Coordinates of C-alpha atoms and ligand atoms in Angstrom, one line a residue:
X1 CA 331.5 149.1 123.5
X2 CA 331.3 145.5 122.6
X3 CA 332.4 143.0 125.7
X4 CA 333.6 139.7 124.7
X5 CA 333.6 137.5 127.8
X6 CA 335.9 134.6 128.2
X7 CA 336.2 131.9 130.7
X8 CA 338.8 132.8 133.6
X9 CA 341.1 130.0 132.6
X10 CA 340.4 130.3 128.7
X11 CA 344.0 130.4 128.0
X12 CA 345.3 127.7 130.5
X13 CA 347.8 125.6 128.6
X14 CA 348.2 127.7 125.6
X15 CA 351.5 129.4 124.4
X16 CA 351.0 132.7 123.0
X17 CA 353.7 134.9 121.2
X18 CA 353.4 138.5 121.4
X19 CA 355.5 141.1 119.2
X20 CA 356.2 144.4 120.6
X21 CA 355.6 143.2 124.2
X22 CA 357.7 145.7 126.1
X23 CA 355.1 148.6 125.8
X24 CA 351.6 149.8 124.8
X25 CA 349.1 147.3 123.4
X26 CA 351.3 144.5 123.3
X27 CA 352.4 144.9 126.8
X28 CA 348.3 145.0 127.9
X29 CA 348.0 141.9 125.7
X30 CA 350.7 139.9 127.6
X31 CA 349.3 140.8 130.9
X32 CA 345.6 140.1 129.9
X33 CA 346.8 136.5 128.2
X34 CA 348.7 135.9 131.6
X35 CA 345.6 136.6 133.5
X36 CA 343.8 133.9 131.5
X37 CA 346.6 131.2 132.3
X38 CA 348.5 131.5 129.1
X39 CA 352.5 130.8 128.7
X40 CA 353.6 134.0 127.2
X41 CA 356.4 134.6 124.8
X42 CA 357.5 138.3 124.7
X43 CA 359.3 139.7 121.6
X44 CA 360.5 142.9 121.6
X45 CA 363.4 145.0 120.7
X46 CA 364.0 147.1 123.9
X47 CA 365.2 144.3 126.7
X48 CA 364.5 146.7 129.7
X49 CA 361.0 147.0 128.9
X50 CA 360.7 143.3 128.3
X51 CA 362.2 142.4 131.5
X52 CA 359.8 144.6 133.5
X53 CA 356.8 142.8 131.6
X54 CA 358.5 139.3 132.5
X55 CA 358.5 140.5 136.0
X56 CA 354.7 141.7 135.9
X57 CA 353.6 138.3 134.1
X58 CA 355.6 136.1 136.7
X59 CA 353.7 138.0 139.4
X60 CA 350.4 137.7 137.7
X61 CA 350.9 133.8 137.1
X62 CA 351.6 133.4 140.9
X63 CA 348.8 135.3 142.3
X64 CA 346.5 133.7 139.8
X65 CA 347.7 130.2 140.8
X66 CA 348.8 129.1 137.1
X67 CA 351.8 127.8 138.6
X68 CA 352.7 125.8 135.7
X69 CA 352.6 128.8 133.4
X70 CA 355.7 130.0 131.7
X71 CA 356.9 133.3 130.5
X72 CA 359.8 133.4 127.8
X73 CA 361.7 136.5 126.4
X74 CA 362.7 136.6 122.8
X75 CA 365.2 140.0 122.2
X76 CA 364.6 140.8 118.7
X77 CA 364.5 144.0 116.5
X78 CA 362.2 143.2 113.4
X79 CA 364.1 145.8 111.5
X80 CA 367.2 143.8 111.3
X81 CA 365.9 140.2 111.6
X82 CA 366.1 137.8 108.8
X83 CA 364.3 134.8 107.7
X84 CA 367.0 132.4 109.6
X85 CA 366.1 134.5 112.7
X86 CA 362.6 133.6 112.6
X87 CA 363.5 129.7 111.7
X88 CA 365.5 129.3 114.9
X89 CA 363.0 130.8 116.8
X90 CA 360.5 128.8 115.6
X91 CA 362.7 125.7 116.4
X92 CA 363.5 127.2 119.9
X93 CA 359.5 127.4 120.6
X94 CA 359.0 124.1 119.3
X95 CA 361.5 122.5 121.5
X96 CA 360.5 124.4 124.7
X97 CA 356.6 124.5 124.3
X98 CA 355.9 121.8 121.6
X99 CA 353.4 124.1 120.0
X100 CA 352.3 127.8 119.3
X101 CA 348.6 128.3 120.0
X102 CA 348.5 132.1 119.1
X103 CA 350.6 134.6 117.7
X104 CA 350.1 138.4 118.2
X105 CA 351.7 140.4 115.3
X106 CA 351.0 143.7 117.3
X107 CA 354.9 145.6 116.9
X108 CA 354.8 148.3 114.1
X109 CA 356.4 151.5 113.5
X110 CA 354.5 155.0 112.5
X111 CA 357.3 156.4 110.2
X112 CA 356.8 160.2 109.6
X113 CA 353.5 161.5 108.6
X114 CA 354.1 163.6 105.6
X115 CA 353.0 164.2 102.1
X116 CA 353.5 161.4 99.7
X117 CA 355.8 163.2 97.4
X118 CA 358.5 163.8 100.5
X119 CA 358.5 160.0 101.5
X120 CA 362.2 158.9 101.0
X121 CA 362.7 155.5 99.7
X122 CA 364.8 154.3 102.5
X123 CA 362.0 155.4 105.3
X124 CA 359.4 153.6 103.0
X125 CA 361.6 150.4 103.0
X126 CA 362.2 150.5 106.6
X127 CA 358.5 150.9 107.5
X128 CA 357.3 148.2 105.4
X129 CA 360.2 145.9 106.4
X130 CA 359.1 146.1 110.1
X131 CA 355.3 146.5 109.3
X132 CA 355.0 143.9 106.6
X133 CA 358.0 141.8 105.9
X134 CA 358.6 140.7 109.2
X135 CA 355.2 139.6 109.6
X136 CA 355.3 137.8 106.3
X137 CA 358.8 136.1 107.3
X138 CA 357.6 135.3 110.9
X139 CA 354.1 133.9 110.3
X140 CA 356.2 131.7 107.3
X141 CA 358.7 130.4 109.8
X142 CA 356.1 129.6 112.7
X143 CA 353.4 128.1 110.5
X144 CA 354.9 124.4 111.4
X145 CA 354.5 125.2 115.3
X146 CA 351.1 126.6 114.5
X147 CA 350.1 123.7 112.9
X148 CA 350.8 121.6 115.7
X149 CA 348.4 123.3 118.1
X150 CA 344.8 122.0 118.0
X151 CA 343.2 125.5 117.1
X152 CA 346.0 128.2 116.5
X153 CA 345.0 131.7 116.4
X154 CA 347.0 134.4 114.4
X155 CA 345.9 138.2 115.0
X156 CA 347.4 141.0 113.0
X157 CA 347.1 144.5 114.2
X158 CA 345.6 146.8 111.4
X159 CA 344.3 150.7 111.8
X160 CA 341.4 152.8 110.7
X161 CA 344.0 153.7 107.9
X162 CA 344.4 150.2 106.6
X163 CA 341.2 149.8 105.2
X164 CA 340.5 153.6 104.0
X165 CA 343.4 155.7 103.0
X166 CA 344.4 159.1 104.4
X167 CA 346.6 162.2 103.5
X168 CA 350.0 162.4 104.9
X169 CA 349.5 158.8 106.6
X170 CA 351.5 157.5 103.5
X171 CA 353.7 154.4 104.2
X172 CA 352.1 153.4 107.8
X173 CA 348.7 153.3 106.0
X174 CA 350.1 151.5 102.8
X175 CA 351.6 148.9 105.3
X176 CA 348.3 148.4 107.4
X177 CA 346.6 147.6 104.0
X178 CA 349.1 145.2 103.2
X179 CA 348.5 143.5 106.5
X180 CA 345.0 143.2 106.0
X181 CA 345.6 141.7 102.9
X182 CA 348.0 139.0 104.3
X183 CA 345.7 138.0 106.7
X184 CA 343.0 137.6 104.3
X185 CA 345.1 135.4 102.0
X186 CA 346.1 133.2 105.0
X187 CA 342.6 133.0 106.2
X188 CA 341.5 131.9 102.9
X189 CA 344.4 129.6 102.2
X190 CA 343.7 127.7 105.4
X191 CA 339.9 128.0 105.6
X192 CA 339.8 124.1 106.0
X193 CA 342.1 123.9 108.4
X194 CA 341.8 124.5 112.3
X195 CA 343.9 127.6 112.1
X196 CA 342.4 131.0 112.3
X197 CA 343.5 134.4 111.0
X198 CA 342.1 137.8 111.8
X199 CA 342.6 141.5 112.2
X200 CA 342.3 143.7 115.2
X201 CA 342.0 147.4 114.7
X202 CA 342.4 148.7 118.3
X203 CA 341.3 152.5 117.5
X204 CA 342.6 155.5 119.2
X205 CA 344.3 154.0 122.3
X206 CA 346.6 155.9 125.0
X207 CA 350.0 155.0 124.1
X208 CA 353.6 156.1 122.9
X209 CA 352.8 155.6 119.1
X210 CA 349.1 157.5 119.6
X211 CA 350.8 160.5 121.4
X212 CA 353.6 160.8 118.7
X213 CA 350.9 161.1 115.8
X214 CA 348.8 163.2 118.0
X215 CA 351.0 165.3 120.0
X216 CA 348.3 167.8 121.1
X217 CA 345.7 165.6 121.9
X218 CA 344.7 165.2 126.0
X219 CA 345.5 161.4 126.5
X220 CA 342.9 161.3 129.3
X221 CA 340.3 161.3 126.4
X222 CA 341.4 157.9 125.0
X223 CA 341.0 154.7 126.2
X224 CA 344.0 152.8 128.1
X225 CA 345.3 149.3 126.3
X226 CA 344.1 147.6 129.2
X227 CA 340.6 148.7 128.5
X228 CA 340.5 147.4 125.1
X229 CA 341.5 144.2 125.6
X230 CA 338.5 142.1 125.4
X231 CA 338.4 141.4 121.8
X232 CA 342.2 140.3 122.1
X233 CA 341.2 137.6 124.8
X234 CA 338.3 136.4 122.9
X235 CA 340.1 135.9 119.4
X236 CA 342.8 134.1 121.5
X237 CA 340.4 131.7 123.4
X238 CA 338.7 128.5 121.7
X239 CA 335.5 130.5 122.0
X240 CA 336.7 132.3 118.8
X241 CA 337.3 129.0 116.8
X242 CA 334.8 129.8 114.3
X243 CA 336.2 133.4 113.2
X244 CA 338.2 133.7 110.3
X245 CA 339.5 136.4 107.8
X246 CA 337.6 139.2 109.8
X247 CA 338.6 142.6 110.9
X248 CA 337.6 143.3 114.4
X249 CA 337.4 146.8 116.0
X250 CA 338.4 146.9 119.7
X251 CA 336.4 150.0 119.8
X252 CA 333.3 149.8 117.8
X253 CA 331.8 152.8 119.0
X254 CA 334.9 155.0 117.5
X255 CA 333.4 153.7 114.0
X256 CA 330.0 155.4 114.6
Ligands
LIG301 N1 347.6 153.5 119.7 C1 346.9 153.7 118.8 O1 346.0 154.7 118.8 C2 346.9 152.6 117.6 C3 345.7 152.8 116.4 C4 345.7 151.7 115.6 C5 346.6 150.9 115.4 N2 347.5 150.8 116.4 C6 348.3 149.6 116.3 O2 348.5 149.0 117.2 C7 349.9 148.4 117.3 C8 350.4 148.5 118.9 O3 350.7 150.2 118.8 P1 350.9 150.9 120.3 O4 350.3 152.0 120.1 O5 350.8 150.1 121.3 O6 352.6 151.2 119.9 P2 353.6 151.5 120.9 O7 353.2 152.2 121.9 O8 354.5 152.4 119.9 O9 354.3 150.3 121.1 C9 354.9 149.6 119.9 C10 356.0 148.1 120.6 O10 356.4 147.6 119.4 C11 357.7 147.5 119.5 N3 358.4 147.8 118.3 C12 358.5 149.1 117.4 N4 359.6 148.6 116.6 C13 360.1 147.3 116.6 C14 360.8 146.8 116.3 N5 361.5 147.2 114.9 N6 361.3 145.3 116.4 C15 360.8 144.9 117.7 N7 359.6 145.6 118.2 C16 359.4 147.0 117.9 C17 357.9 148.6 120.5 O11 359.2 148.3 121.1 P3 360.0 149.3 122.0 O12 359.6 148.8 123.5 O13 361.3 149.1 122.2 O14 359.5 150.6 122.0 C18 356.9 148.6 121.2 O15 357.2 147.9 122.5 C19 350.3 148.6 116.2 O16 350.7 147.9 115.1 C20 350.0 150.0 115.8 O17 349.8 150.1 114.5 C21 347.6 151.6 117.4

């Protein structure tokens, strides 16, 4: 497995927003970024989960002697959020932190795995709204604060079914193709800037989403979210400043 190594204070002074921060891969990314000194903004829908992660981040900052580092919570359900919510959020981030150095689009929903002909229009719309439209609206609103950072990194989260369609993965698969497309459009459009846009495909990982897709699978056979963090750290650090428009596998050994 590819291991990217970054300096122990690689993210000191950087402000990073993570969506779906309350659980799974998003939670692991927040902790990993805090361990490297970042100010971490936790966005999610279940406040109790976000508060638990907040407490862990404060603890990590303290024990790592990153005494100036901050943590903030943005409770937001991507399902109902409008362009105005994201614009207000961008303004608050600008006022509090000055700029945004990193954005990890991690939250998404699976929807039901079912034959294509059974997909209901309202479910298709909901999954596409959370997994795609929210990413569009949020990225658009945050571009002004991302541009203020010296070298901002935006990471989108894809899946193996985001580049190869698979039977019964309908809306989720379609949404991940769209996410990869959005990343590529942005990467090309800002190729001459200091900003970069990439995707990570985490690969099968021991989380609630994976368990709901594969209920009979033994979770012990899967890597934990904490174990796949090296590419998440690399892409947020300045060491990846030349990477743009690519999709990275967090577990390349799974592709073999
Ligand atoms: N796990 C895998 O094997 C795997 C494989 C390939 C790709 N991925 C991708 O990796 C990313 C993270 O997946 P995961 O496995 O960590 O999923 P997860 O365990 O289901 O966690 C998802 C997180 O997103 C949040 N979220 C979901 N809907 C939201 C909404 N409407 N508004 C705000 N937050 C919302 C959840 O909030 P709550 O705390 O409220 O539940 C949760 O914290 C996803 O994009 C997924 O597609 C995962």
